[in-house]
XYZ file of C-alpha atoms in Angstrom:
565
model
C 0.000 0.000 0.000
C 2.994 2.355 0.730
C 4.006 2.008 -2.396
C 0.724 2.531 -4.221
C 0.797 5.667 -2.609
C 3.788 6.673 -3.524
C 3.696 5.670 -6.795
C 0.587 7.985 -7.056
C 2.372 10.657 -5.296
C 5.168 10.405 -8.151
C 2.252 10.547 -11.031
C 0.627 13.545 -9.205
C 3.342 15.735 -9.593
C 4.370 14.706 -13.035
C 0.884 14.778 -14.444
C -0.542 16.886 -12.612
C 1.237 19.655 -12.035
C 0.019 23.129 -13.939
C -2.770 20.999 -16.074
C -3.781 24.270 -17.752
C -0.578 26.358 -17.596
C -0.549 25.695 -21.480
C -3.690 26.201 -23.807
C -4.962 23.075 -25.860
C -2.161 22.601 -28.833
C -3.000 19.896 -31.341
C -5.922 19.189 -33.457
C -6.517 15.726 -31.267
C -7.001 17.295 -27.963
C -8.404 19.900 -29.211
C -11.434 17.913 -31.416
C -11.801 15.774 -28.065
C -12.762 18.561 -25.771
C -14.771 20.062 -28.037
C -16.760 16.932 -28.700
C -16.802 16.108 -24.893
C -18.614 19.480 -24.423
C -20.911 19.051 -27.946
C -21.730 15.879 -26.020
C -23.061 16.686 -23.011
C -24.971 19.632 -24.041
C -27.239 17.550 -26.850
C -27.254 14.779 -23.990
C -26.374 12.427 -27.291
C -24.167 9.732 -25.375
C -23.419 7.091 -28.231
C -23.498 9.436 -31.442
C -20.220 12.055 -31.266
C -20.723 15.085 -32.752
C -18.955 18.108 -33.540
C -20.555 21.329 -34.747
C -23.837 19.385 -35.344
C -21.894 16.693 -38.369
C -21.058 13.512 -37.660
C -17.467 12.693 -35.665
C -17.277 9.216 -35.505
C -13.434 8.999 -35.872
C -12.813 7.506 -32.720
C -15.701 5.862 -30.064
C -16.875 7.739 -27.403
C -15.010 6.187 -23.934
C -12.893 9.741 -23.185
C -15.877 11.510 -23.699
C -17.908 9.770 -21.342
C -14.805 9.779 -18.483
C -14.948 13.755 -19.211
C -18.261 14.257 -19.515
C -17.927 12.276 -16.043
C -15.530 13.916 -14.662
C -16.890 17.517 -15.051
C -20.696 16.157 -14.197
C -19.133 14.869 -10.637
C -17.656 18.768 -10.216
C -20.803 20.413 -11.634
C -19.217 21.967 -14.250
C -19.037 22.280 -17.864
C -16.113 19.722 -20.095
C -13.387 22.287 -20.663
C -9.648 21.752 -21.258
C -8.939 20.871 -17.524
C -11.410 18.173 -17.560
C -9.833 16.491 -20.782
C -6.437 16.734 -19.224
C -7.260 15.671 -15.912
C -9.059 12.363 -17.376
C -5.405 11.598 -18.924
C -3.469 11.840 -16.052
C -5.773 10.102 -13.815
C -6.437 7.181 -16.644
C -1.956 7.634 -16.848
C -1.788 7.174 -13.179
C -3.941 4.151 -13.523
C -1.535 2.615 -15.737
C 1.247 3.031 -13.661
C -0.695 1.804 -10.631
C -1.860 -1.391 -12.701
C 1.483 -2.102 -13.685
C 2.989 -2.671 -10.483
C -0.230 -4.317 -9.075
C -0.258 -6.822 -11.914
C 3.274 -7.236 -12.875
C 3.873 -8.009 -8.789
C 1.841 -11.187 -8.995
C 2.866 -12.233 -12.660
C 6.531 -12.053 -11.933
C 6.069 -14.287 -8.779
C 5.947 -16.783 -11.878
C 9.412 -17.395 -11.994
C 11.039 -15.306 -9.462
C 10.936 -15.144 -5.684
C 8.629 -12.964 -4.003
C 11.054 -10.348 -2.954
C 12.616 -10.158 -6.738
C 9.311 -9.952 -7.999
C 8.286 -7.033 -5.835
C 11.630 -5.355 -7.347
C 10.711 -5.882 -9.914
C 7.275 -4.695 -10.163
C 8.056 -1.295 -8.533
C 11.251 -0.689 -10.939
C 8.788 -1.260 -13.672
C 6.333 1.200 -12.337
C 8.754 3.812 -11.783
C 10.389 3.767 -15.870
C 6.539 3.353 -16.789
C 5.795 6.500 -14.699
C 8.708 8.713 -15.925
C 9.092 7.406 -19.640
C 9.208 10.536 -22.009
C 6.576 9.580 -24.196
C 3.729 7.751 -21.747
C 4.219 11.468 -19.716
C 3.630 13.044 -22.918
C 0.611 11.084 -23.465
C -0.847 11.494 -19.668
C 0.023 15.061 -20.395
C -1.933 15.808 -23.866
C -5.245 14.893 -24.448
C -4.791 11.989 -26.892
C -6.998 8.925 -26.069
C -3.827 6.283 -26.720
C -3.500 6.674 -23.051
C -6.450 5.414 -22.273
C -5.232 1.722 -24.064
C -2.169 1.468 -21.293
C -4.642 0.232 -18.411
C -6.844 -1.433 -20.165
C -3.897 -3.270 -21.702
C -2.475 -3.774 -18.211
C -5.120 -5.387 -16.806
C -6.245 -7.627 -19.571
C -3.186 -8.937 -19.614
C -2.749 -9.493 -16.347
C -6.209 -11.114 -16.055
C -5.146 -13.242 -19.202
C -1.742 -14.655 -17.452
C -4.139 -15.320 -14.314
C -6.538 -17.551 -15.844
C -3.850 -19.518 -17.796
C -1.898 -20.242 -14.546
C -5.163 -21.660 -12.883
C -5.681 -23.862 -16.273
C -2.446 -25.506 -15.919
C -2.641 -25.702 -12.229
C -6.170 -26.802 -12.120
C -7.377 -27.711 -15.548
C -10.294 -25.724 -15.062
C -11.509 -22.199 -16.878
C -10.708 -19.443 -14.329
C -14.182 -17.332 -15.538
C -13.842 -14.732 -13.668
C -10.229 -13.816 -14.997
C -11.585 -14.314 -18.515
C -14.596 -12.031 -17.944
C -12.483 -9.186 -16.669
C -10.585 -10.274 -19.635
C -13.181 -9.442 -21.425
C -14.053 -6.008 -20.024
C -10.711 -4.877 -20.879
C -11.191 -5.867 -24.425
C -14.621 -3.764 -24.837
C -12.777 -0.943 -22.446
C -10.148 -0.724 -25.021
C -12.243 -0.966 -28.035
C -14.276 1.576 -27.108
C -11.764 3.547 -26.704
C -9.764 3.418 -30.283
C -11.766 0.645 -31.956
C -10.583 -2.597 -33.150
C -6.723 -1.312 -33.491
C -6.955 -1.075 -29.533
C -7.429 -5.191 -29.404
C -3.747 -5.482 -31.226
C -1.765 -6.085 -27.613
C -4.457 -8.321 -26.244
C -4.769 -10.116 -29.388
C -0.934 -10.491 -29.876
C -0.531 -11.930 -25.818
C -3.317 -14.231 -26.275
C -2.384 -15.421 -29.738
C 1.390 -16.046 -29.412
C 2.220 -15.960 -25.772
C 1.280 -19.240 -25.795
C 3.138 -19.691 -28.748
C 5.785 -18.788 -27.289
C 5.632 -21.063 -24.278
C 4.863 -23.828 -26.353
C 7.931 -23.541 -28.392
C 9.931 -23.196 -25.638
C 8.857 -26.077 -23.453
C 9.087 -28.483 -26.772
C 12.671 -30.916 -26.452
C 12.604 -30.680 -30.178
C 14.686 -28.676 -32.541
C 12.878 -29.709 -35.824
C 13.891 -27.788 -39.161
C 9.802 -26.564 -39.188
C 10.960 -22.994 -36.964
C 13.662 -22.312 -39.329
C 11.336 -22.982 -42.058
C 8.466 -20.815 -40.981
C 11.280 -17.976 -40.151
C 12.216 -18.242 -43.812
C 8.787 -17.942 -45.222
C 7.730 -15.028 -42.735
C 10.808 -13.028 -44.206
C 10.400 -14.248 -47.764
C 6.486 -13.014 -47.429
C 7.943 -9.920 -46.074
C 10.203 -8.899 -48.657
C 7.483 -9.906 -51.304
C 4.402 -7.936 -49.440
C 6.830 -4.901 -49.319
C 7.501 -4.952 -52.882
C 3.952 -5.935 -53.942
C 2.342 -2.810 -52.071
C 5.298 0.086 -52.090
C 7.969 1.171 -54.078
C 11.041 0.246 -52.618
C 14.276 2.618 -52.489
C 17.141 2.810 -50.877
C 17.001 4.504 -48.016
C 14.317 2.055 -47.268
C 16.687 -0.758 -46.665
C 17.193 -0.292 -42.761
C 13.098 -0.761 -42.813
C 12.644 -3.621 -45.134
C 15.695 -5.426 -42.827
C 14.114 -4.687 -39.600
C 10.181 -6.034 -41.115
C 12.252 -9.024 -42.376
C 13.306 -10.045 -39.069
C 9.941 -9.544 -37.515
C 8.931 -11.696 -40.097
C 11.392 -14.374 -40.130
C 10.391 -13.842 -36.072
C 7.024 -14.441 -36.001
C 7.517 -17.322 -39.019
C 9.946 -18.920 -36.193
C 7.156 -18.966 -33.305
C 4.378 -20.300 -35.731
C 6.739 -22.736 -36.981
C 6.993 -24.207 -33.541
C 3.466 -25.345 -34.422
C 4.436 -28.322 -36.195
C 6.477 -29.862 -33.119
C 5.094 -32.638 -31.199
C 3.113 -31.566 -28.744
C 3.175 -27.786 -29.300
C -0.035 -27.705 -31.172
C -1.689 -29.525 -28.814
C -0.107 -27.719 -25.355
C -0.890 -24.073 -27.240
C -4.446 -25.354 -28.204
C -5.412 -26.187 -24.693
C -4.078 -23.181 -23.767
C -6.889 -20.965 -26.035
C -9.297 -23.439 -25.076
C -8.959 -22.369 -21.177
C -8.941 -18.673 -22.066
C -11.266 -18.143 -24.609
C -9.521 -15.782 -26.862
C -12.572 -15.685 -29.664
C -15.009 -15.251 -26.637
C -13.263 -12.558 -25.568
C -12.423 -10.609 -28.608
C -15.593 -11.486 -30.173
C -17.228 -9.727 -27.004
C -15.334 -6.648 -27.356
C -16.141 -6.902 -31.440
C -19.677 -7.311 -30.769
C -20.045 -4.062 -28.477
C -17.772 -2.444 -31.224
C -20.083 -3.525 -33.895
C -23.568 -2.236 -31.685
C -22.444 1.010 -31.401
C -21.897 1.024 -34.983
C -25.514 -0.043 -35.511
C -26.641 2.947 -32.994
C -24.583 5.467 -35.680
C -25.990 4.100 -38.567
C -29.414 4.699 -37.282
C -28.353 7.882 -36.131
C -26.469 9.307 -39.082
C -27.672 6.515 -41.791
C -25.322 4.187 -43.542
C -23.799 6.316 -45.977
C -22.596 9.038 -43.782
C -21.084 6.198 -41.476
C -19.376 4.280 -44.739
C -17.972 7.351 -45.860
C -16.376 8.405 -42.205
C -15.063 4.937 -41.720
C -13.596 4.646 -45.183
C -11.956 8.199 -44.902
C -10.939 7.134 -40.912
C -9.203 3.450 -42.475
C -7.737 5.710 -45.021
C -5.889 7.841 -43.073
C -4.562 5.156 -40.748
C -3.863 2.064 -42.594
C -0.737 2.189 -44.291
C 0.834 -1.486 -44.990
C 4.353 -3.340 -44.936
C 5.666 0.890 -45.489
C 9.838 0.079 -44.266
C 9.285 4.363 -43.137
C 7.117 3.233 -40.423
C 9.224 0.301 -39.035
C 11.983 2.861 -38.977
C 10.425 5.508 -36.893
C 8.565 2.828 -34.428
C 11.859 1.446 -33.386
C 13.176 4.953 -32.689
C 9.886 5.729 -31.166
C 10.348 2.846 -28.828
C 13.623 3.460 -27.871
C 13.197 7.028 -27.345
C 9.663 6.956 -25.653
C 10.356 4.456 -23.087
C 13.335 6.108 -21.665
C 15.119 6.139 -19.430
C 13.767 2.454 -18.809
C 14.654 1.759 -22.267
C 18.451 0.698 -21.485
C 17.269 -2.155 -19.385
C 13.988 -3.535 -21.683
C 17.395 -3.781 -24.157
C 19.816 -4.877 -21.815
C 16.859 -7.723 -20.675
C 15.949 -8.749 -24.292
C 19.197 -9.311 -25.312
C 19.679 -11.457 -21.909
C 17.192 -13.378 -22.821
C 18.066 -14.064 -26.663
C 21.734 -14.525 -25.673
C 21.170 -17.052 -22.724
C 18.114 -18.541 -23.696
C 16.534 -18.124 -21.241
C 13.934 -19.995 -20.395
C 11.077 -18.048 -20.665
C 8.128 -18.599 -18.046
C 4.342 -17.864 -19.058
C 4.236 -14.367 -17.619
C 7.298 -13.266 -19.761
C 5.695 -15.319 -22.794
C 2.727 -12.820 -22.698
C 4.358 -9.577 -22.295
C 7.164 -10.589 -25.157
C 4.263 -11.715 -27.260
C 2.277 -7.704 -25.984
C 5.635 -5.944 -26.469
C 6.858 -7.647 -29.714
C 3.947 -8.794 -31.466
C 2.438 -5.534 -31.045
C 5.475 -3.747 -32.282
C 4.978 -5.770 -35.303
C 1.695 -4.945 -36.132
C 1.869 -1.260 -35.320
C 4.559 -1.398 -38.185
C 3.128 -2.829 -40.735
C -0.339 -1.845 -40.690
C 0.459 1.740 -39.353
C 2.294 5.229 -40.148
C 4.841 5.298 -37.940
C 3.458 7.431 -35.538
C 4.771 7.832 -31.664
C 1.213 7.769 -29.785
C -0.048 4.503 -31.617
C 2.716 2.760 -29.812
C 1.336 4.027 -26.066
C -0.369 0.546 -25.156
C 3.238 -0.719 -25.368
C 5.333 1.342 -22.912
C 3.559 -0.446 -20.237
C 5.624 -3.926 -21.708
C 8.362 -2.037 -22.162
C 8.748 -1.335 -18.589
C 8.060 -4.576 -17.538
C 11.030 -6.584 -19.291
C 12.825 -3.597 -18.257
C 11.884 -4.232 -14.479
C 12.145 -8.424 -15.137
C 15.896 -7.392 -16.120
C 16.564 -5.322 -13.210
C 14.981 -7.836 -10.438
C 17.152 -10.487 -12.230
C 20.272 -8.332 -12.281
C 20.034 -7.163 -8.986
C 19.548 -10.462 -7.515
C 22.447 -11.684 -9.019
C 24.306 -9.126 -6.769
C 26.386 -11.123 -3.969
C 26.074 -8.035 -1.693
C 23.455 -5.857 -0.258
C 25.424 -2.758 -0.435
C 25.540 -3.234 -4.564
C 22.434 -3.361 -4.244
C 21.388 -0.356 -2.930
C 24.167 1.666 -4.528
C 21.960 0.382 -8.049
C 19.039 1.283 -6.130
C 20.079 4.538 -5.527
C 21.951 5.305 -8.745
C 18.698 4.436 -10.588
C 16.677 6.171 -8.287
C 18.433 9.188 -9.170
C 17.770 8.882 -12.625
C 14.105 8.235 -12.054
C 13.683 11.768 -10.032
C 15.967 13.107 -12.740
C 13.614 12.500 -15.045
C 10.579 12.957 -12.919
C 11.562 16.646 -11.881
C 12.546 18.063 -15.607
C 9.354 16.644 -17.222
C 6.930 17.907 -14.093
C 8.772 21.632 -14.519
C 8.277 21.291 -18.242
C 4.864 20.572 -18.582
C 3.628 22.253 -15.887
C 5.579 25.477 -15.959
C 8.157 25.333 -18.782
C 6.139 24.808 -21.532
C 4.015 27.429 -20.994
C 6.353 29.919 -20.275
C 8.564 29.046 -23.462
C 6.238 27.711 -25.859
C 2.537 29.176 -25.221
C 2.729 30.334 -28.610
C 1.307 27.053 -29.586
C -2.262 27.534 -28.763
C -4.651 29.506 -29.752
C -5.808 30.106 -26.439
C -4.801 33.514 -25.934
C -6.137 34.814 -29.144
C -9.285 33.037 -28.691
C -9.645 34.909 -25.657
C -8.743 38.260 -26.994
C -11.071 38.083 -29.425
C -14.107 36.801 -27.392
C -13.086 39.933 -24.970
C -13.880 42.237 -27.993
C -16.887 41.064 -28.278
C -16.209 39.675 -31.882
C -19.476 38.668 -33.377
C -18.174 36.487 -36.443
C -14.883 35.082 -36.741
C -13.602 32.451 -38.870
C -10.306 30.663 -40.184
C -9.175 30.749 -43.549
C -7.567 27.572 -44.947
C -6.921 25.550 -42.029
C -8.713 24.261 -38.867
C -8.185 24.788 -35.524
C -11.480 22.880 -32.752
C -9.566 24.803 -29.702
C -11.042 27.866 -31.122
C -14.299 27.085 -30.893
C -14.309 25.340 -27.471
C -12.759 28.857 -26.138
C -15.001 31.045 -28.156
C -17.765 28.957 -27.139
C -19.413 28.901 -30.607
C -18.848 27.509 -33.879
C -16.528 29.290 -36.434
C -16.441 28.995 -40.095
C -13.881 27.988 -41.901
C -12.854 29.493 -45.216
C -10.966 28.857 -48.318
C -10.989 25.090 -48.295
C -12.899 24.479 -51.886
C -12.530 25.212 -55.176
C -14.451 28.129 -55.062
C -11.860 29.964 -52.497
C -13.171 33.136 -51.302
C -16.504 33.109 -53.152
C -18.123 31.210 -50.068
C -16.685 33.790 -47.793
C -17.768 37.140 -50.322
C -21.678 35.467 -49.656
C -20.874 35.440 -45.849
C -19.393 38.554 -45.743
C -23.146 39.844 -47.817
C -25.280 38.346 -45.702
C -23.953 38.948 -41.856
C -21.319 41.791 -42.723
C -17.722 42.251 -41.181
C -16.012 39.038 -40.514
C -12.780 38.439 -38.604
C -10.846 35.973 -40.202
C -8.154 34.269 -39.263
C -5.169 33.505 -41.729
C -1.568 32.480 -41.384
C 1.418 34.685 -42.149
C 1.922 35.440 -46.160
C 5.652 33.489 -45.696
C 7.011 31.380 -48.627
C 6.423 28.228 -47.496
C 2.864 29.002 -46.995
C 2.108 30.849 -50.204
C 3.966 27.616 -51.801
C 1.671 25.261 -50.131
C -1.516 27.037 -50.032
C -1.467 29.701 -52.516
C -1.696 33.951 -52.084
C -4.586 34.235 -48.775
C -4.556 37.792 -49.270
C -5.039 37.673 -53.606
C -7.824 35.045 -53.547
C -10.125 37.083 -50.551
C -9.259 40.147 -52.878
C -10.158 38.507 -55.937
C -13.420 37.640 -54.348
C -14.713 41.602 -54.012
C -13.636 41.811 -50.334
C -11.329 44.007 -48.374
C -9.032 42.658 -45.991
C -7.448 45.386 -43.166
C -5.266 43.676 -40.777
C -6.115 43.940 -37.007
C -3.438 44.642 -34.375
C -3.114 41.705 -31.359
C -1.303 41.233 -28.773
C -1.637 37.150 -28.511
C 0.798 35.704 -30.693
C -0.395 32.101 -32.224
C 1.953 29.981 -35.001
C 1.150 27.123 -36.437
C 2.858 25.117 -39.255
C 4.145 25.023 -41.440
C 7.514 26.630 -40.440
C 5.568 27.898 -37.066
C 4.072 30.557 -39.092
C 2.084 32.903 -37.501
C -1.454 33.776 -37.715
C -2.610 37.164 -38.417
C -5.856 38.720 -37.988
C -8.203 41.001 -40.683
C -11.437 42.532 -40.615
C -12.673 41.405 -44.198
C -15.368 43.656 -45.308
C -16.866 44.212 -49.058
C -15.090 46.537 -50.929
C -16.464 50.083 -51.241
C-alpha cells in the first residue's frame, strides 16, 4: 500500500502539475474537448458530434470519463477536464502495472525479486518521455495502457489456474473481457492489437519453448515469414534505398514471427498451445469486445444513416492504414527506444539477456514478449509510424525492463551493490521525474505558449467579436474557447466566393489567416489575392496574442474582411 501511494504521489506531480498552464495545442485534444462538451450539451451519449456533423473517428469512452468527470464537479467539459481524465487514466496505468506485474513475476522469481521488480517497472513506466507526454496531452492512446495492463494481467491469471487446475478461471476471462470492450471503445478494433498479440502467441511462445525438439519446421516458418515480407513490401510500395534499414528490420519480424508459428508443427506444441486458447477463450473474448464495437456502430448508422457512417469509416481506415511501409518500421523502433526512456536501457539490456542465454522463458514473460513484440509488429506494418499509436506498449516495455533489473540485482552477492543500483537508478528516475513535471507544468508554458490559440481566442471573445472564422486551415480549440462555432474558409474550389456570400449576408467578418511566408504561399497559394479577388477588403487587425502554427511555425494574423467600397 505504501508504495501505491507513492507511486501515485510520483504521477501527481508529473501529471498533474500546472494541467492548464498551457492552452490546448494539437488538433486531437483539441477535437476531443470540443466533442466532450458538444456531447453533453445535446445529452447524445453514443453518437459524437462536432458542430452538429457527424465525428465518428474515434468511439466515445474519453468523452464519457470527461463528460464524467466535469458532471461529478458540476461543471461544464473544458480543457482541464480532458487533461485531468489523462493523467488520472496515466496514473492508472502506472498503478496497474505494479499491481499486476507483482503477482505475474512471482511466476518465476521469488517474491522479494518480484516485488523489485514490479516497482522498478512502475517507476520507468511512470517517468518514460513519451507515456508522460501522453498522460500530459489529451490523446486517447492513453487510455489503451490500463486497459492493456489489466487484460493482460487477467489473461496470465486464468492460464496459470488452467495448468494448475485444468479448469476455466471465468472470472479472470470475464475481466478479460471487459478490458477488451474498455479498449475498443476507446480506439476501436486497433486497440485489441496487444491483447490479441498476448493471447495469440504468448502461448506460442511457451509452447515452443517447453518443446525438447529442434525440428527444421521454426527455421522454415522464419524463412517464409521473411520471404512473405520482402514480397508484401515490394507488392504494395515502391522500394528505395534509403528504405533498406526498414525492409531489414520487417524481415526479421517476419522471419520472427515465421519462427514462433513454426513451432506449431512440433510434437506436442499444437496440442499444449491449443489447450491453452481453449482455457482462455480468446474468440469469446475478442468477439465480445467486437460485438459491443459492432452495436455502437448499428446505434450510428441509425443515427447518421449508412452512408454518412461508410464514408467516415472509409476516410478514418484511409488515413490510418498504411501497410508493410519500411518508413514506419523505422520511426517505431526509434519511437520505442526514445519513448520508453530512461527504462529503455534495461527492456534492451533484458531482451538481449534473454536471446543470448536462452533463457527460459516462463508464461508471464511469454505474454508480455508476445504484448511488447507482437504488437510492435503490427503497429509497423499496418500503421504510419506514428509515436502515440505505440502508447499501449510502454507499459511492456517497462516490464522486461523491471524483469531485467529484479534479475540483475539479484544476481548481486552483496546488499550494499544493491542499494548503490538502487540509488543510482533512483536518481535517474527523479531526474527525469523533476525536468518533465517543470516542463509541462511550468516550462512549456512559459517558453512555448505560442502554440495555442488560447490567448487569441480569448482576446477576441473579450472584444466582443461577433463572427470570426479561419481561412484555410482548422483549428477545434477555437471554438471550445469562443464557445461557438466558427467557419472555416478557403478550403474548396471556389476559395473566397463562399466567404464574399458570408461577408453579404452577416457583414464584417474576422478571419483568421496564417502569415503570407514562402512556405505558406507555396503550399496554399496567395490568402490575401484570392479574398481580394473575391470583391472583399481585408485590413489587418493589431493583437497582442501571438499564435503559429505550421508550417515553419508561421504565424497567424488577424483582418477585418469587409466588401469593398
Amino acid at each position: 500500500m505504501i508504495r501505491v501511494i507513492a507511486l501515485c504521489a510520483l504521477c501527481g506531480v508529473v501529471y498533474a502539475t500546472g494541467l492548464t498552464t498551457q492552452g490546448l495545442t494539437n488538433w486531437q485534444e483539441s477535437t476531443r474537448a470540443l466533442v466532450a462538451r458538444e456531447m453533453q450539451r445535446s445529452g447524445e451519449y453514443l453518437a459524437p458530434t462536432m458542430r452538429g456533423e457527424p465525428y465518428i473517428a474515434k468511439p466515445p469512452m474519453i468523452y464519457w470519463m470527461q463528460i464524467g468527470l466535469a458532471a461529478m464537479l458540476g461543471d461544464e467539459v473544458g480543457e482541464w477536464h480532458l487533461r485531468a481524465v489523462v493523467a488520472l487514466v496515466g496514473m492508472a496505468g502506472v498503478v496497474a502495472t505494479y499491481l499486476v506485474s507483482r503477482r505475474m513475476f512471482r511466476d518465476g522469481l521469488s517474491p522479494p525479486d518480484a516485488e523489485r521488480g514490479a516497482w522498478w517497472s512502475a517507476l520507468g513506466l511512470a517517468v518514460s518521455i513519451l507515456y508522460v507526454r501522453s498522460s500530459r496531452t489529451g490523446e486517447l492512446d492513453i487510455l489503451l495502457a490500463p486497459f492493456a495492463v489489466i487484460g493482460i494481467g487477467a489473461l496470465h491469471a486464468a492460464w496459470i489456474h488452467a495448468a494448475e487446475r485444468g479448469r476455466v478461471r471465468y472470472g479472470a476471462v470475464m475481466l478479460c473481457a471487459v478490458c477488451a470492450i474498455g479498449a475498443v471503445m476507446s480506439k476501436g478494433p486497433p486497440a485489441l492489437v496487444c491483447l490479441g498479440m498476448a493471447m495469440v502467441f504468448g502461448p506460442m511462445v511457451w509452447g515452443a519453448g517447453a518443446s525438447a525438439e529442434r525440428t527444421r519446421t521454426r527455421a522454415l516458418g522464419a524463412g517464409i515469414g521473411a520471404l512473405a515480407v520482402i514480397v508484401l513490401v515490394v507488392l504494395l510500395n515502391p522500394v528505395r534505398v534509403r528504405d533498406v534499414p526498414g525492409v531489414m528490420l520487417m524481415e526479421a519480424m517476419g522471419a520472427l514471427a515465421g519462427w514462433w508459428i513454426g513451432a506449431l508443427a512440433e510434437r506436442g506444441v499444437f496440442g499444449a498451445w491449443f489447450g491453452v486458447l481453449a482455457r482462455t477463450h480468446p474468440v469469446g473474448v475478442l468477439g465480445a469486445a467486437v460485438g459491443v464495437f459492432w452495436a455502437w456502430g448499428w446505434h450510428l448508422r441509425r443515427a447518421f444513416g449508412v452512408e454518412a457512417v461508410a464514408e467516415r469509416a472509409a476516410r478514418e481506415v484511409g488515413n490510418n492504414l498504411n501497410l508493410f511501409v519500411p518508413e514506419a518500421i523505422e520511426k517505431n523502433a526509434g519511437f520505442l527506444l526514445y519513448g520508453s526512456a530512461p527504462v529503455a536501457v534495461a527492456m534492451g539490456a533484458g531482451l538481449v539477456m534473454i536471446a543470448r542465454d536462452r533463457v527460459r522463458l516462463t508464461r508471464s514473460m511469454c505474454l508480455i514478449l508476445a504484448w511488447l513484440i507482437g504488437g510492435f509488429i503490427v503497429y509497423s506494418i499496418a500503421g504510419k509510424g506514428v509515436a502515440r499509436y505505440l502508447t499501449p506498449l510502454w507499459p511492456a516495455c517497462a516490464m522486461v525492463g523491471g524483469w531485467f533489473i529484479a534479475v540483475w540485482m539479484g544476481r548481486m552477492p552483496r546488499v550494499l551493490s544493491r542499494r548503490r543500483a538502487a540509488a543510482a537508478m533512483s536518481v535517474v528516475v527523479l531526474a527525469f521525474a523533476g525536468g518533465q513535471a517543470w516542463w509541462y507544468g511550468i516550462g512549456r508554458g512559459a517558453h512555448n505558449n505560442e502554440d495555442s490559440i488560447r490567448a487569441l481566442a480569448m482576446e477576441l471573445r473579450g472584444r466582443g467579436a461577433a463572427h470570426v472564422a479561419t481561412w484555410k486551415f482548422e483549428d477545434p480549440a477555437l471554438d471550445l474557447y469562443l464557445d461557438r462555432a466558427t467557419m472555416r474558409f478557403g478550403e474548396g474550389d471556389d476559395e473566397g466566393e463562399e466567404l464574399a456570400a458570408h461577408v453579404r449576408e452577416h457583414g464584417m467578418v474576422l478571419l483568421l489567416v496564417r502569415d503570407q511566408t514562402e512556405e505558406v504561399m507555396e503550399r496554399y497559394g496567395s490568402s490575401l489575392a484570392d479574398i481580394e479577388e473575391a470583391g472583399l477588403t481585408a485590413r489587418e487587425v493589431e493583437v497582442a496574442a501571438l499564435y503559429v502554427r505550421p508550417p515553419g511555425r508561421t504565424r497567424v494574423r488577424v483582418y477585418e474582411v469587409s466588401l469593398r467600397e
